[in-house]
Amino acid sequence: MGSAIRSDRQLLREQLTPDARGLIVAMVGLPARGKSFISRKLERFLRWSGSTTKTFNVGKYRRDAVVPERSGRSEFFDNQNPDSVAAREKLAMLALADAIKFLDDGGKFAIFDATNSTVARRRSIADQVRAHGHYSLIWVEAVCDDDEVVKFNMLTKVKYSPDFKDMSADQAMADLTARIQTYSEIYETIQDSEGAFIKLFNLSSKVMANHCYGRVAKSILPYLMAIHIGSRPIWLARAGPGSTKGQTGSDRDSTLSEEGQQFAEHLAAFVQKRSRRYWETSGNPQEQTKVFTSTMPRAVASAAHTSVLPDKRSALNPIDKGVLGAGWWDVECPDDLPPWREVEKRHPDFMAQPGA
Ligand SMILES: Nc1ncnc2c1ncn2[C@@H]1O[C@H](COP(=O)(O)OP(=O)(O)O)[C@@H](O)[C@H]1O
Ligand SMILES: O=P(O)(O)OC[C@H]1O[C@@](CO)(OP(=O)(O)O)[C@@H](O)[C@@H]1O
């Protein structure tokens, strides 16, 4: 074996990839750069992946502490006013303490949504997280210098944020512009020396990653690179009714009944009509509808008129009922299997039925 002396670089690499119990994802960026949008999307993705995740939005703490009619005005963000500087700092620290408490209570990811505009603020956050011991920290900075995107984001903000509720659109835009200006005066972009970060430039058209390893590299970074801002309709349909039981005696491998055939035709007409209407109003060129089905013959046949090549995924198959056979659980479950019934009720997505 070689000597046990490790270089500084090796030590740093180990410090950056500890087996942390939880991760704080802290946003950085001027107002109207998409931080809250990204936070919400990331939270939904991480929860969907099975991790307990919560977002701590400092704007909400501010509005809860001081009415938006006062704390939402650009004067409240004046860097020369020591009272509001102190008030904003206090609120951010309150939110950070709650984020850490959330991880203490077993949460996996806490998303800390604030501008975190200065190196000093970020250093203070990093020190507190480090002092706590168990958690890692990653910065996610949204940088956007595309005036049109920023203007669009500002319009969205003034429309939906409670900060601008009682203002005209023009007044609100002027006040938000002034708020952004005050932040721009002190804003410092993340430096390489600040540890792990992901910088998203102009809607992820360029992405920079620094010291990203482990689960950040495997899930958060690819997700942030793939995030898209558009919306699109999603339709969920159950398979049409089957005719006879299939070879296994279960309706899993049955084919469509005559009524089911009609359903498949109606489904195709519905999707065609709705997607045409959607693309006409979106102003973008029409894209092909993507169709996913389970691998059940009935489901594939139900999509046959909608798409010639549906994407068949076994993950969409109904739960395999094993020895309990076809039909609905409540009808089929024998009374002498109460433990399964209880587990199924509590963890429907994580249990295998007996014999499945
Ligand atoms: N990476 C990004 N860069 C710039 N804008 C983005 C990004 N991601 C999403 N957006 C846009 O941000 C808008 C919402 O802004 P918001 O999240 O309220 O900004 P912030 O929290 O930074 O003040 C949405 O209209 C969305 O399209
Ligand atoms: O403490 P800082 O970093 O200033 O960030 C919190 C502030 O960021 C803002 C900036 O506009 O966030 P948000 O846009 O999410 O509402 C304010 O609401 C909030 O008070």
mmCIF file of C-alpha atoms and ligand atoms in Angstrom:
data_model
loop_
_atom_site.group_PDB
_atom_site.id
_atom_site.type_symbol
_atom_site.label_atom_id
_atom_site.label_comp_id
_atom_site.label_asym_id
_atom_site.label_seq_id
_atom_site.Cartn_x
_atom_site.Cartn_y
_atom_site.Cartn_z
ATOM 1 C CA MET A 1 0.000 0.000 0.000
ATOM 2 C CA GLY A 2 1.172 3.554 -0.702
ATOM 3 C CA SER A 3 1.679 6.198 1.950
ATOM 4 C CA ALA A 4 -1.429 7.552 3.692
ATOM 5 C CA ILE A 5 -0.457 11.200 3.143
ATOM 6 C CA ARG A 6 -3.073 12.885 0.989
ATOM 7 C CA SER A 7 -2.652 16.058 -1.021
ATOM 8 C CA ASP A 8 -4.655 19.223 -0.305
ATOM 9 C CA ARG A 9 -6.655 18.576 -3.449
ATOM 10 C CA GLN A 10 -7.581 15.076 -2.277
ATOM 11 C CA LEU A 11 -8.626 16.417 1.110
ATOM 12 C CA LEU A 12 -10.765 19.106 -0.511
ATOM 13 C CA ARG A 13 -12.389 16.515 -2.775
ATOM 14 C CA GLU A 14 -13.324 14.439 0.274
ATOM 15 C CA GLN A 15 -14.698 17.449 2.134
ATOM 16 C CA LEU A 16 -16.871 18.283 -0.842
ATOM 17 C CA THR A 17 -18.427 14.845 -0.979
ATOM 18 C CA PRO A 18 -19.170 13.935 2.597
ATOM 19 C CA ASP A 19 -21.960 11.507 3.259
ATOM 20 C CA ALA A 20 -24.195 14.403 4.265
ATOM 21 C CA ARG A 21 -27.566 13.691 5.863
ATOM 22 C CA GLY A 22 -29.218 16.565 4.032
ATOM 23 C CA LEU A 23 -28.550 19.166 1.397
ATOM 24 C CA ILE A 24 -29.350 22.874 1.332
ATOM 25 C CA VAL A 25 -29.871 24.203 -2.165
ATOM 26 C CA ALA A 26 -29.515 27.975 -1.852
ATOM 27 C CA MET A 27 -30.639 30.194 -4.697
ATOM 28 C CA VAL A 28 -28.700 33.255 -5.851
ATOM 29 C CA GLY A 29 -29.831 35.903 -8.312
ATOM 30 C CA LEU A 30 -31.326 39.315 -8.844
ATOM 31 C CA PRO A 31 -35.125 39.594 -8.618
ATOM 32 C CA ALA A 32 -37.014 38.311 -11.684
ATOM 33 C CA ARG A 33 -34.312 35.832 -12.693
ATOM 34 C CA GLY A 34 -36.505 32.780 -12.157
ATOM 35 C CA LYS A 35 -35.289 31.725 -8.691
ATOM 36 C CA SER A 36 -38.718 30.954 -7.247
ATOM 37 C CA PHE A 37 -39.759 29.243 -10.479
ATOM 38 C CA ILE A 38 -36.657 27.017 -10.394
ATOM 39 C CA SER A 39 -37.124 26.343 -6.652
ATOM 40 C CA ARG A 40 -40.709 25.192 -7.135
ATOM 41 C CA LYS A 41 -39.808 22.954 -10.072
ATOM 42 C CA LEU A 42 -36.835 21.433 -8.262
ATOM 43 C CA GLU A 43 -38.926 20.842 -5.149
ATOM 44 C CA ARG A 44 -41.565 19.021 -7.174
ATOM 45 C CA PHE A 45 -38.923 16.925 -8.940
ATOM 46 C CA LEU A 46 -37.133 15.926 -5.731
ATOM 47 C CA ARG A 47 -40.413 15.067 -4.009
ATOM 48 C CA TRP A 48 -41.451 13.014 -7.004
ATOM 49 C CA SER A 49 -38.085 11.212 -6.758
ATOM 50 C CA GLY A 50 -39.073 10.224 -3.214
ATOM 51 C CA SER A 51 -37.048 12.746 -1.165
ATOM 52 C CA THR A 52 -38.590 14.898 1.539
ATOM 53 C CA THR A 53 -38.071 18.420 0.201
ATOM 54 C CA LYS A 54 -39.289 21.868 1.204
ATOM 55 C CA THR A 55 -38.728 25.374 -0.134
ATOM 56 C CA PHE A 56 -38.127 28.297 2.216
ATOM 57 C CA ASN A 57 -38.981 31.516 0.387
ATOM 58 C CA VAL A 58 -37.605 34.553 2.198
ATOM 59 C CA GLY A 59 -40.086 36.799 0.368
ATOM 60 C CA LYS A 60 -42.884 34.953 2.169
ATOM 61 C CA TYR A 61 -41.180 35.420 5.549
ATOM 62 C CA ARG A 62 -40.903 39.136 4.755
ATOM 63 C CA ARG A 63 -44.565 39.463 3.821
ATOM 64 C CA ASP A 64 -45.621 37.528 6.925
ATOM 65 C CA ALA A 65 -43.527 39.823 9.137
ATOM 66 C CA VAL A 66 -44.272 43.169 7.493
ATOM 67 C CA VAL A 67 -47.362 43.739 5.330
ATOM 68 C CA PRO A 68 -46.596 43.625 1.590
ATOM 69 C CA GLU A 69 -47.978 47.163 1.200
ATOM 70 C CA ARG A 70 -44.868 48.268 3.124
ATOM 71 C CA SER A 71 -42.263 45.509 2.771
ATOM 72 C CA GLY A 72 -43.025 45.021 -0.930
ATOM 73 C CA ARG A 73 -42.044 48.594 -1.893
ATOM 74 C CA SER A 74 -38.631 49.396 -3.332
ATOM 75 C CA GLU A 75 -37.852 51.664 -0.313
ATOM 76 C CA PHE A 76 -37.815 48.552 1.878
ATOM 77 C CA PHE A 77 -34.903 47.249 -0.208
ATOM 78 C CA ASP A 78 -32.850 50.443 0.161
ATOM 79 C CA ASN A 79 -29.284 49.374 1.001
ATOM 80 C CA GLN A 80 -28.609 52.727 2.687
ATOM 81 C CA ASN A 81 -31.382 52.246 5.239
ATOM 82 C CA PRO A 82 -29.836 50.284 8.134
ATOM 83 C CA ASP A 83 -33.242 49.369 9.604
ATOM 84 C CA SER A 84 -34.524 47.639 6.510
ATOM 85 C CA VAL A 85 -31.110 46.059 5.821
ATOM 86 C CA ALA A 86 -31.211 44.599 9.348
ATOM 87 C CA ALA A 87 -34.868 43.538 9.005
ATOM 88 C CA ARG A 88 -34.188 41.722 5.720
ATOM 89 C CA GLU A 89 -31.102 40.025 7.126
ATOM 90 C CA LYS A 90 -33.050 38.862 10.174
ATOM 91 C CA LEU A 91 -35.806 37.376 8.011
ATOM 92 C CA ALA A 92 -33.312 35.543 5.827
ATOM 93 C CA MET A 93 -31.648 34.063 8.915
ATOM 94 C CA LEU A 94 -35.037 33.021 10.276
ATOM 95 C CA ALA A 95 -35.781 31.176 7.049
ATOM 96 C CA LEU A 96 -32.331 29.569 7.086
ATOM 97 C CA ALA A 97 -32.863 28.379 10.676
ATOM 98 C CA ASP A 98 -36.180 26.820 9.616
ATOM 99 C CA ALA A 99 -34.489 25.159 6.640
ATOM 100 C CA ILE A 100 -31.856 23.620 8.916
ATOM 101 C CA LYS A 101 -34.548 22.541 11.377
ATOM 102 C CA PHE A 102 -36.406 20.872 8.507
ATOM 103 C CA LEU A 103 -33.286 18.807 7.761
ATOM 104 C CA ASP A 104 -32.825 18.078 11.490
ATOM 105 C CA ASP A 105 -36.348 16.655 11.455
ATOM 106 C CA GLY A 106 -35.449 14.208 8.690
ATOM 107 C CA GLY A 107 -35.877 16.285 5.514
ATOM 108 C CA LYS A 108 -33.452 15.467 2.690
ATOM 109 C CA PHE A 109 -33.443 18.694 0.657
ATOM 110 C CA ALA A 110 -34.139 22.237 1.840
ATOM 111 C CA ILE A 111 -34.366 24.858 -0.894
ATOM 112 C CA PHE A 112 -33.468 28.315 0.386
ATOM 113 C CA ASP A 113 -35.036 30.857 -1.958
ATOM 114 C CA ALA A 114 -33.630 34.377 -1.562
ATOM 115 C CA THR A 115 -31.433 36.647 -3.664
ATOM 116 C CA ASN A 116 -28.362 35.910 -1.504
ATOM 117 C CA SER A 117 -26.754 38.709 -3.461
ATOM 118 C CA THR A 118 -23.492 39.311 -1.656
ATOM 119 C CA VAL A 119 -20.427 37.265 -0.844
ATOM 120 C CA ALA A 120 -20.818 38.349 2.801
ATOM 121 C CA ARG A 121 -24.382 36.974 3.023
ATOM 122 C CA ARG A 122 -23.335 33.730 1.341
ATOM 123 C CA ARG A 123 -20.323 33.373 3.631
ATOM 124 C CA SER A 124 -22.582 33.807 6.667
ATOM 125 C CA ILE A 125 -24.953 31.101 5.353
ATOM 126 C CA ALA A 126 -22.069 28.740 4.566
ATOM 127 C CA ASP A 127 -20.600 29.284 8.057
ATOM 128 C CA GLN A 128 -23.917 28.439 9.710
ATOM 129 C CA VAL A 129 -24.418 25.322 7.639
ATOM 130 C CA ARG A 130 -20.842 24.222 8.304
ATOM 131 C CA ALA A 131 -21.216 24.910 12.056
ATOM 132 C CA HIS A 132 -24.180 22.573 12.082
ATOM 133 C CA GLY A 133 -21.985 19.762 10.830
ATOM 134 C CA HIS A 134 -24.200 17.305 9.016
ATOM 135 C CA TYR A 135 -25.326 19.105 5.898
ATOM 136 C CA SER A 136 -23.924 20.065 2.503
ATOM 137 C CA LEU A 137 -24.635 23.289 0.679
ATOM 138 C CA ILE A 138 -24.922 24.048 -3.011
ATOM 139 C CA TRP A 139 -25.590 27.427 -4.606
ATOM 140 C CA VAL A 140 -27.800 27.659 -7.658
ATOM 141 C CA GLU A 141 -27.381 31.029 -9.357
ATOM 142 C CA ALA A 142 -29.744 32.239 -12.063
ATOM 143 C CA VAL A 143 -27.999 34.788 -14.274
ATOM 144 C CA CYS A 144 -30.047 36.469 -16.969
ATOM 145 C CA ASP A 145 -29.058 39.478 -19.064
ATOM 146 C CA ASP A 146 -31.633 39.009 -21.794
ATOM 147 C CA ASP A 147 -33.790 42.140 -21.430
ATOM 148 C CA GLU A 148 -36.817 40.524 -23.037
ATOM 149 C CA VAL A 149 -36.758 37.530 -20.690
ATOM 150 C CA VAL A 150 -36.300 39.801 -17.657
ATOM 151 C CA LYS A 151 -39.175 42.028 -18.793
ATOM 152 C CA PHE A 152 -41.421 39.004 -19.280
ATOM 153 C CA ASN A 153 -40.459 37.714 -15.818
ATOM 154 C CA MET A 154 -41.149 41.121 -14.286
ATOM 155 C CA LEU A 155 -44.591 41.233 -15.887
ATOM 156 C CA THR A 156 -45.333 37.763 -14.467
ATOM 157 C CA LYS A 157 -44.122 38.884 -11.049
ATOM 158 C CA VAL A 158 -46.175 42.055 -10.849
ATOM 159 C CA LYS A 159 -49.229 40.133 -11.974
ATOM 160 C CA TYR A 160 -49.013 37.404 -9.353
ATOM 161 C CA SER A 161 -46.915 38.662 -6.418
ATOM 162 C CA PRO A 162 -48.883 39.980 -3.407
ATOM 163 C CA ASP A 163 -46.234 42.739 -3.219
ATOM 164 C CA PHE A 164 -47.926 44.587 -6.084
ATOM 165 C CA LYS A 165 -51.546 43.711 -5.394
ATOM 166 C CA ASP A 166 -52.919 47.239 -5.040
ATOM 167 C CA MET A 167 -50.768 48.936 -7.686
ATOM 168 C CA SER A 168 -51.419 49.658 -11.335
ATOM 169 C CA ALA A 169 -49.306 47.611 -13.778
ATOM 170 C CA ASP A 170 -47.182 50.670 -14.626
ATOM 171 C CA GLN A 171 -46.594 51.607 -10.990
ATOM 172 C CA ALA A 172 -45.721 48.000 -10.147
ATOM 173 C CA MET A 173 -43.248 47.693 -13.021
ATOM 174 C CA ALA A 174 -41.592 50.986 -11.996
ATOM 175 C CA ASP A 175 -41.305 49.865 -8.375
ATOM 176 C CA LEU A 176 -39.919 46.438 -9.308
ATOM 177 C CA THR A 177 -37.405 48.138 -11.633
ATOM 178 C CA ALA A 178 -36.280 50.278 -8.684
ATOM 179 C CA ARG A 179 -36.001 47.164 -6.475
ATOM 180 C CA ILE A 180 -33.861 45.417 -9.070
ATOM 181 C CA GLN A 181 -31.699 48.522 -9.337
ATOM 182 C CA THR A 182 -30.998 48.544 -5.575
ATOM 183 C CA TYR A 183 -30.046 44.858 -5.672
ATOM 184 C CA SER A 184 -27.831 45.414 -8.754
ATOM 185 C CA GLU A 185 -25.789 47.960 -6.795
ATOM 186 C CA ILE A 186 -24.607 45.337 -4.317
ATOM 187 C CA TYR A 187 -24.901 42.149 -6.369
ATOM 188 C CA GLU A 188 -21.843 39.904 -6.605
ATOM 189 C CA THR A 189 -21.927 36.841 -8.802
ATOM 190 C CA ILE A 190 -20.710 33.556 -7.283
ATOM 191 C CA GLN A 191 -16.953 33.032 -7.342
ATOM 192 C CA ASP A 192 -15.133 29.729 -7.859
ATOM 193 C CA SER A 193 -13.810 30.025 -4.312
ATOM 194 C CA GLU A 194 -17.336 29.834 -2.858
ATOM 195 C CA GLY A 195 -17.572 26.046 -3.062
ATOM 196 C CA ALA A 196 -20.153 23.964 -4.848
ATOM 197 C CA PHE A 197 -22.416 25.833 -7.252
ATOM 198 C CA ILE A 198 -24.422 25.576 -10.437
ATOM 199 C CA LYS A 199 -24.781 28.728 -12.528
ATOM 200 C CA LEU A 200 -27.602 28.865 -15.040
ATOM 201 C CA PHE A 201 -27.195 31.488 -17.746
ATOM 202 C CA ASN A 202 -30.156 32.768 -19.729
ATOM 203 C CA LEU A 203 -32.675 29.950 -19.259
ATOM 204 C CA SER A 204 -29.991 27.239 -18.974
ATOM 205 C CA SER A 205 -28.619 27.986 -22.465
ATOM 206 C CA LYS A 206 -25.234 27.850 -20.726
ATOM 207 C CA VAL A 207 -24.611 25.998 -17.464
ATOM 208 C CA MET A 208 -21.526 26.111 -15.260
ATOM 209 C CA ALA A 209 -20.942 23.562 -12.522
ATOM 210 C CA ASN A 210 -18.306 23.875 -9.823
ATOM 211 C CA HIS A 211 -17.457 21.102 -7.346
ATOM 212 C CA CYS A 212 -20.637 19.151 -8.085
ATOM 213 C CA TYR A 213 -20.403 15.507 -7.113
ATOM 214 C CA GLY A 214 -22.630 12.666 -5.940
ATOM 215 C CA ARG A 215 -26.384 13.201 -5.961
ATOM 216 C CA VAL A 216 -25.996 16.821 -7.066
ATOM 217 C CA ALA A 217 -24.140 15.680 -10.190
ATOM 218 C CA LYS A 218 -26.451 12.709 -10.706
ATOM 219 C CA SER A 219 -29.846 14.269 -10.253
ATOM 220 C CA ILE A 220 -29.977 18.004 -9.502
ATOM 221 C CA LEU A 221 -27.567 19.157 -12.214
ATOM 222 C CA PRO A 222 -29.155 17.130 -15.057
ATOM 223 C CA TYR A 223 -32.590 18.247 -13.910
ATOM 224 C CA LEU A 224 -31.635 21.934 -13.891
ATOM 225 C CA MET A 225 -30.068 21.563 -17.324
ATOM 226 C CA ALA A 226 -33.250 20.029 -18.679
ATOM 227 C CA ILE A 227 -35.721 22.419 -17.043
ATOM 228 C CA HIS A 228 -37.960 24.080 -19.581
ATOM 229 C CA ILE A 229 -40.168 27.066 -18.993
ATOM 230 C CA GLY A 230 -43.037 26.411 -21.353
ATOM 231 C CA SER A 231 -46.311 24.794 -20.409
ATOM 232 C CA ARG A 232 -48.113 22.089 -22.312
ATOM 233 C CA PRO A 233 -51.291 20.112 -21.812
ATOM 234 C CA ILE A 234 -51.161 16.559 -20.478
ATOM 235 C CA TRP A 235 -54.160 14.263 -20.809
ATOM 236 C CA LEU A 236 -54.526 11.157 -18.684
ATOM 237 C CA ALA A 237 -56.826 8.395 -19.927
ATOM 238 C CA ARG A 238 -57.659 4.961 -18.627
ATOM 239 C CA ALA A 239 -57.666 2.046 -21.069
ATOM 240 C CA GLY A 240 -60.998 1.281 -22.732
ATOM 241 C CA PRO A 241 -63.066 -1.670 -21.471
ATOM 242 C CA GLY A 242 -61.996 -5.228 -22.425
ATOM 243 C CA SER A 243 -64.096 -7.929 -24.072
ATOM 244 C CA THR A 244 -63.115 -11.219 -22.478
ATOM 245 C CA LYS A 245 -60.617 -12.260 -19.876
ATOM 246 C CA GLY A 246 -57.242 -12.921 -21.493
ATOM 247 C CA GLN A 247 -55.296 -16.198 -21.477
ATOM 248 C CA THR A 248 -54.269 -15.769 -17.844
ATOM 249 C CA GLY A 249 -57.879 -15.324 -16.774
ATOM 250 C CA SER A 250 -57.070 -11.718 -15.903
ATOM 251 C CA ASP A 251 -58.273 -8.561 -17.611
ATOM 252 C CA ARG A 252 -54.623 -7.484 -17.815
ATOM 253 C CA ASP A 253 -54.189 -9.280 -21.143
ATOM 254 C CA SER A 254 -57.716 -8.925 -22.499
ATOM 255 C CA THR A 255 -58.417 -7.083 -25.754
ATOM 256 C CA LEU A 256 -60.766 -4.144 -26.328
ATOM 257 C CA SER A 257 -64.503 -4.757 -26.448
ATOM 258 C CA GLU A 258 -66.600 -3.115 -29.160
ATOM 259 C CA GLU A 259 -67.283 -0.265 -26.749
ATOM 260 C CA GLY A 260 -63.539 -0.100 -26.092
ATOM 261 C CA GLN A 261 -62.866 0.243 -29.836
ATOM 262 C CA GLN A 262 -65.245 3.189 -29.993
ATOM 263 C CA PHE A 263 -63.534 4.706 -26.969
ATOM 264 C CA ALA A 264 -60.151 4.460 -28.757
ATOM 265 C CA GLU A 265 -61.569 6.317 -31.780
ATOM 266 C CA HIS A 266 -63.151 9.014 -29.615
ATOM 267 C CA LEU A 267 -59.941 9.395 -27.653
ATOM 268 C CA ALA A 268 -57.961 10.032 -30.858
ATOM 269 C CA ALA A 269 -60.507 12.614 -32.038
ATOM 270 C CA PHE A 270 -60.405 14.330 -28.633
ATOM 271 C CA VAL A 271 -56.602 14.530 -28.524
ATOM 272 C CA GLN A 272 -56.420 15.765 -32.115
ATOM 273 C CA LYS A 273 -58.980 18.511 -31.499
ATOM 274 C CA ARG A 274 -57.528 19.672 -28.199
ATOM 275 C CA SER A 275 -53.903 19.657 -29.355
ATOM 276 C CA ARG A 276 -54.794 21.602 -32.515
ATOM 277 C CA ARG A 277 -56.568 24.186 -30.361
ATOM 278 C CA TYR A 278 -53.604 24.348 -27.974
ATOM 279 C CA TRP A 279 -50.992 24.906 -30.700
ATOM 280 C CA GLU A 280 -53.162 27.451 -32.517
ATOM 281 C CA THR A 281 -53.378 29.639 -29.395
ATOM 282 C CA SER A 282 -49.735 29.087 -28.365
ATOM 283 C CA GLY A 283 -48.366 30.844 -31.446
ATOM 284 C CA ASN A 284 -45.708 28.128 -31.876
ATOM 285 C CA PRO A 285 -45.542 25.568 -34.698
ATOM 286 C CA GLN A 286 -47.546 22.434 -33.914
ATOM 287 C CA GLU A 287 -45.546 19.577 -32.396
ATOM 288 C CA GLN A 288 -46.491 15.925 -32.509
ATOM 289 C CA THR A 289 -48.346 14.621 -29.465
ATOM 290 C CA LYS A 290 -46.295 12.146 -27.457
ATOM 291 C CA VAL A 291 -48.303 9.127 -26.341
ATOM 292 C CA PHE A 292 -47.283 6.847 -23.467
ATOM 293 C CA THR A 293 -49.153 3.668 -22.606
ATOM 294 C CA SER A 294 -48.686 0.709 -20.315
ATOM 295 C CA THR A 295 -47.763 -2.601 -21.968
ATOM 296 C CA MET A 296 -51.295 -4.008 -21.449
ATOM 297 C CA PRO A 297 -52.826 -4.952 -24.828
ATOM 298 C CA ARG A 298 -55.991 -3.038 -23.965
ATOM 299 C CA ALA A 299 -54.037 0.139 -23.210
ATOM 300 C CA VAL A 300 -51.963 -0.152 -26.398
ATOM 301 C CA ALA A 301 -55.142 -0.732 -28.443
ATOM 302 C CA SER A 302 -56.796 2.277 -26.768
ATOM 303 C CA ALA A 303 -53.961 4.491 -28.055
ATOM 304 C CA ALA A 304 -53.812 2.889 -31.517
ATOM 305 C CA HIS A 305 -55.820 5.642 -33.247
ATOM 306 C CA THR A 306 -54.007 8.412 -31.392
ATOM 307 C CA SER A 307 -50.480 7.332 -32.242
ATOM 308 C CA VAL A 308 -48.991 4.684 -34.527
ATOM 309 C CA LEU A 309 -45.975 4.352 -32.293
ATOM 310 C CA PRO A 310 -46.949 4.840 -28.643
ATOM 311 C CA ASP A 311 -44.144 4.656 -26.091
ATOM 312 C CA LYS A 312 -44.961 1.503 -24.079
ATOM 313 C CA ARG A 313 -43.758 1.601 -20.485
ATOM 314 C CA SER A 314 -44.202 -1.210 -17.976
ATOM 315 C CA ALA A 315 -43.983 1.430 -15.231
ATOM 316 C CA LEU A 316 -47.492 2.448 -16.298
ATOM 317 C CA ASN A 317 -48.872 -1.070 -15.844
ATOM 318 C CA PRO A 318 -51.431 -1.585 -13.114
ATOM 319 C CA ILE A 319 -50.165 -3.089 -9.873
ATOM 320 C CA ASP A 320 -49.598 -6.832 -10.220
ATOM 321 C CA LYS A 321 -52.098 -8.414 -7.865
ATOM 322 C CA GLY A 322 -50.214 -11.735 -7.685
ATOM 323 C CA VAL A 323 -52.156 -14.560 -6.024
ATOM 324 C CA LEU A 324 -55.055 -12.229 -5.515
ATOM 325 C CA GLY A 325 -55.691 -12.343 -9.260
ATOM 326 C CA ALA A 326 -57.665 -9.914 -11.380
ATOM 327 C CA GLY A 327 -60.166 -7.340 -10.269
ATOM 328 C CA TRP A 328 -60.124 -4.630 -7.660
ATOM 329 C CA TRP A 329 -58.225 -5.133 -4.432
ATOM 330 C CA ASP A 330 -61.159 -4.307 -2.202
ATOM 331 C CA VAL A 331 -63.297 -6.968 -3.866
ATOM 332 C CA GLU A 332 -60.623 -9.628 -4.231
ATOM 333 C CA CYS A 333 -58.610 -9.312 -1.033
ATOM 334 C CA PRO A 334 -59.435 -12.272 1.185
ATOM 335 C CA ASP A 335 -60.162 -11.473 4.805
ATOM 336 C CA ASP A 336 -57.270 -13.596 5.987
ATOM 337 C CA LEU A 337 -54.743 -11.161 4.460
ATOM 338 C CA PRO A 338 -55.233 -8.097 6.691
ATOM 339 C CA PRO A 339 -51.488 -7.268 7.014
ATOM 340 C CA TRP A 340 -51.196 -6.773 3.261
ATOM 341 C CA ARG A 341 -54.334 -4.680 3.212
ATOM 342 C CA GLU A 342 -52.916 -2.411 5.920
ATOM 343 C CA VAL A 343 -49.504 -2.064 4.238
ATOM 344 C CA GLU A 344 -51.156 -1.455 0.879
ATOM 345 C CA LYS A 345 -53.258 1.342 2.342
ATOM 346 C CA ARG A 346 -50.238 3.063 3.885
ATOM 347 C CA HIS A 347 -47.640 2.514 1.112
ATOM 348 C CA PRO A 348 -49.522 1.748 -2.119
ATOM 349 C CA ASP A 349 -46.528 2.598 -4.330
ATOM 350 C CA PHE A 350 -43.899 0.663 -2.399
ATOM 351 C CA MET A 351 -45.397 -2.762 -1.808
ATOM 352 C CA ALA A 352 -45.579 -5.914 -3.858
ATOM 353 C CA GLN A 353 -48.762 -7.918 -3.489
ATOM 354 C CA PRO A 354 -48.326 -11.495 -2.230
ATOM 355 C CA GLY A 355 -47.135 -13.676 -5.115
ATOM 356 C CA ALA A 356 -46.673 -10.740 -7.497
HETATM 357 N N1 LIG B 1 -33.172 30.130 -15.675
HETATM 358 C C1 LIG B 1 -34.037 31.144 -15.818
HETATM 359 N N2 LIG B 1 -33.599 32.378 -16.163
HETATM 360 C C2 LIG B 1 -34.466 33.400 -16.309
HETATM 361 N N3 LIG B 1 -35.820 33.296 -16.145
HETATM 362 C C3 LIG B 1 -36.310 32.100 -15.808
HETATM 363 C C4 LIG B 1 -35.448 30.959 -15.618
HETATM 364 N N4 LIG B 1 -36.227 29.917 -15.288
HETATM 365 C C5 LIG B 1 -37.505 30.363 -15.254
HETATM 366 N N5 LIG B 1 -37.574 31.665 -15.572
HETATM 367 C C6 LIG B 1 -38.761 32.537 -15.646
HETATM 368 O O1 LIG B 1 -38.874 33.201 -14.402
HETATM 369 C C7 LIG B 1 -40.203 33.689 -14.242
HETATM 370 C C8 LIG B 1 -40.575 33.737 -12.794
HETATM 371 O O2 LIG B 1 -39.652 34.541 -12.090
HETATM 372 P P1 LIG B 1 -39.476 34.352 -10.508
HETATM 373 O O3 LIG B 1 -39.241 32.927 -10.237
HETATM 374 O O4 LIG B 1 -40.604 35.005 -9.796
HETATM 375 O O5 LIG B 1 -38.143 35.199 -10.278
HETATM 376 P P2 LIG B 1 -37.330 35.473 -8.932
HETATM 377 O O6 LIG B 1 -37.729 34.468 -7.902
HETATM 378 O O7 LIG B 1 -35.895 35.350 -9.359
HETATM 379 O O8 LIG B 1 -37.659 36.870 -8.522
HETATM 380 C C9 LIG B 1 -41.069 32.769 -15.065
HETATM 381 O O9 LIG B 1 -41.740 33.571 -15.996
HETATM 382 C C10 LIG B 1 -40.088 31.831 -15.790
HETATM 383 O O10 LIG B 1 -40.402 31.708 -17.162
HETATM 384 O O1 LIG B 2 -32.922 38.336 1.676
HETATM 385 P P1 LIG B 2 -32.699 38.547 0.203
HETATM 386 O O2 LIG B 2 -31.528 37.796 -0.326
HETATM 387 O O3 LIG B 2 -32.711 39.976 -0.171
HETATM 388 O O4 LIG B 2 -33.893 37.810 -0.563
HETATM 389 C C1 LIG B 2 -35.187 37.889 -0.117
HETATM 390 C C2 LIG B 2 -35.913 38.850 -0.989
HETATM 391 O O5 LIG B 2 -35.859 38.416 -2.351
HETATM 392 C C3 LIG B 2 -37.001 38.761 -3.043
HETATM 393 C C4 LIG B 2 -36.449 39.645 -4.151
HETATM 394 O O6 LIG B 2 -37.396 40.224 -4.918
HETATM 395 O O7 LIG B 2 -37.572 37.530 -3.402
HETATM 396 P P2 LIG B 2 -38.854 37.131 -4.258
HETATM 397 O O8 LIG B 2 -38.607 37.754 -5.604
HETATM 398 O O9 LIG B 2 -38.812 35.636 -4.254
HETATM 399 O O10 LIG B 2 -40.043 37.670 -3.559
HETATM 400 C C5 LIG B 2 -37.884 39.466 -1.994
HETATM 401 O O11 LIG B 2 -39.190 39.130 -1.974
HETATM 402 C C6 LIG B 2 -37.316 38.981 -0.681
HETATM 403 O O12 LIG B 2 -37.587 39.844 0.383
#
